C-alpha atoms as one frame of an Amber mdcrd trajectory, in Angstrom:
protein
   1.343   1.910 -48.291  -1.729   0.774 -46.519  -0.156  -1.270 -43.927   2.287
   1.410 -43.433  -0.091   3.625 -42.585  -1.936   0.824 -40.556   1.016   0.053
 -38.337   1.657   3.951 -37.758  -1.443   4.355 -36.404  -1.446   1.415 -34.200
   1.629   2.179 -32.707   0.622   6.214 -32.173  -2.485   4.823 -30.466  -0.327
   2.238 -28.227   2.272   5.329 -27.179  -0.144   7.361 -26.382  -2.047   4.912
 -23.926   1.559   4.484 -22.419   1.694   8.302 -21.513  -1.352   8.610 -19.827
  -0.799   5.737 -17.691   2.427   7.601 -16.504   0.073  10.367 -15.901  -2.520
   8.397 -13.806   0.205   6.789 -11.851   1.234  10.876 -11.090  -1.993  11.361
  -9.453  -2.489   8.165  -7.226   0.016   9.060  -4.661  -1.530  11.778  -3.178
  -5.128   9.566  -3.034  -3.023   7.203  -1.494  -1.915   9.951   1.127  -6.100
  10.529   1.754  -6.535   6.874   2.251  -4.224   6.699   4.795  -5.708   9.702
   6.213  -8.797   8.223   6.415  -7.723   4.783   7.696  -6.072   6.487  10.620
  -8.556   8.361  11.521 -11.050   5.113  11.217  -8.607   3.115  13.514  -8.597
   5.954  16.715 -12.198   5.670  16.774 -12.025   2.143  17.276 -11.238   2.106
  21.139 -11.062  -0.495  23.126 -12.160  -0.527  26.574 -11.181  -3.407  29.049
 -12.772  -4.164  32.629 -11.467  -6.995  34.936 -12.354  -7.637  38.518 -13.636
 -10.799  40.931 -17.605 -10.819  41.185 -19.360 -12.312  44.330 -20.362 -16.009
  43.542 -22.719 -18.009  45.704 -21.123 -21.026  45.668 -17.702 -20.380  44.570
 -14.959 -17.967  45.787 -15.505 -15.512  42.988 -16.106 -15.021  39.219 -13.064
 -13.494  37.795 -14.615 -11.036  34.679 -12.716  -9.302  32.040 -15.156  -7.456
  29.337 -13.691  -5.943  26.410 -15.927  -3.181  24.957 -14.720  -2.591  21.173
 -16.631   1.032  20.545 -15.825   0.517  17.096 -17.097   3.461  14.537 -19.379
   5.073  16.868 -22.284   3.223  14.732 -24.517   0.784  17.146 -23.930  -2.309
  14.582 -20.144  -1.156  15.569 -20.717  -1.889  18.762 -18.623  -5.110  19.996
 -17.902  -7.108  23.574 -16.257 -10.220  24.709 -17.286 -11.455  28.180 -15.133
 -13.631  30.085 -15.551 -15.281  33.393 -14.182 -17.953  35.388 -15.751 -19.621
  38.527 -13.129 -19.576  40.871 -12.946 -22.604  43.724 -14.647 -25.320  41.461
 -13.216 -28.213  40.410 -12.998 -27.533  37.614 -13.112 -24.225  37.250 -16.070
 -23.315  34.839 -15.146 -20.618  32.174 -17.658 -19.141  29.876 -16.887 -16.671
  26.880 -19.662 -14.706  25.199 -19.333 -12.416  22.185 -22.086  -9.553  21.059
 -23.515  -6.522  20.275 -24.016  -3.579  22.843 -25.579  -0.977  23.109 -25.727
   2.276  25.204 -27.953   3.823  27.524 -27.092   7.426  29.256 -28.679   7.624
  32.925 -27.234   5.578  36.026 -29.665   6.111  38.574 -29.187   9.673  39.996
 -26.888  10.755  37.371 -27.776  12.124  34.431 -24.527  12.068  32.688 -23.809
   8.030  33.623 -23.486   5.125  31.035 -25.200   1.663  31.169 -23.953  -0.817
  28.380 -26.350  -3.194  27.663 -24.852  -6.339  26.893 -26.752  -8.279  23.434
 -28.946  -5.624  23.442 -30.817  -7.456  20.221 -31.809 -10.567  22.116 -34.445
 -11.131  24.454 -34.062  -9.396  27.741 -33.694 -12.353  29.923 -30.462 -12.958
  27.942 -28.907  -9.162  28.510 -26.508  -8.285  30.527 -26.205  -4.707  32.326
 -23.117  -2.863  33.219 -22.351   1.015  33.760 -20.196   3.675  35.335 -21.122
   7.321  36.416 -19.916  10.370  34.720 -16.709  11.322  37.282 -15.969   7.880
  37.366 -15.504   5.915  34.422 -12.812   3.986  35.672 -15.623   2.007  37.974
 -18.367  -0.090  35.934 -20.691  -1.326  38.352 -22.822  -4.760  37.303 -26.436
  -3.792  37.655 -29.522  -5.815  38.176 -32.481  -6.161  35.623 -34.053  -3.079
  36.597 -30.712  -1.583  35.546 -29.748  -0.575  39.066 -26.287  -0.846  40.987
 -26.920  -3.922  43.298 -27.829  -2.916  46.794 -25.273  -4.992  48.527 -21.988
  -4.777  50.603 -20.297  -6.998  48.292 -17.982  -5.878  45.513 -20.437  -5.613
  42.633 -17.593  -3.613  40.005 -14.611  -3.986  37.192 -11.730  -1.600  36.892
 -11.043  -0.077  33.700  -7.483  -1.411  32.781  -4.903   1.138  31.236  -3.013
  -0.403  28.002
């Protein structure tokens, strides 16, 4: 009678597990839906921003540039570029590709509303890298000088944001 009893309960208390599993199962989907939600939502903030153009070289016929500017979550650890350039007219042709952290600055000179990136922001300065574009032109990113300045030349100092 004992074990009767025994297997009874062991097999109420294994059914009744069962059901509530069902029941959990019921309410995942729509946390599923929210996690979606959220990873969409996660994903447009990660933009990606891509300049190319042909800097002046001294003694080469131009450094082709493309930098990628991955504006990730809006955090500043977020904050991702890859740097690519090519000295064109050497034999060979030197290419260089840098990857880092960025950071941004608001002010370009006489406007207000402009944005310098600063290029491995965490390292020491002599190892940064300046770029920015003014407000009603974002399009245009301008390499600036140390001082953070466009550079007071004729020559074509500036990238062109490409459209995807």
């Amino acid at each position: 009678m004992k074990k009767i009893f025994l297997i009874l309960l062991i097999s109420s208390f294994v059914f009744s597990c069962n059901s509530r599993r069902s029941e959990r199962v019921m309410y995942a989907a729509p946390l599923s839906d929210m996690q979606s939600s959220i990873i969409a939502d996660t994903k447009s903030l990660e933009e990606t921003s891509t300049y190319e153009g042909v800097l002046p070289c001294a003694d080469c016929a131009g450094i082709q540039t493309i930098l990628k500017i991955y504006h990730g979550d809006g955090t500043m650890e977020s904050h991702k570029f890859e740097l690519t350039t090519v000295y064109k007219g050497k034999s060979p042709e030197k290419k260089f590709f840098q990857k880092g952290n960025f950071n941004l600055e608001r002010g370009l000179e006489q406007d207000p509303n402009g944005t310098i990136y600063i290029l491995n922001w965490n390292l020491p300065e002599e190892k940064q890298l300046y770029f920015g574009y003014n407000a009603g032109a974002p399009n245009k990113l301008y390499s600036l000088d140390r001082k953070r300045e466009k550079n007071k030349s004729d020559l074509n100092y500036t990238l062109t944001l490409k459209e995807l």
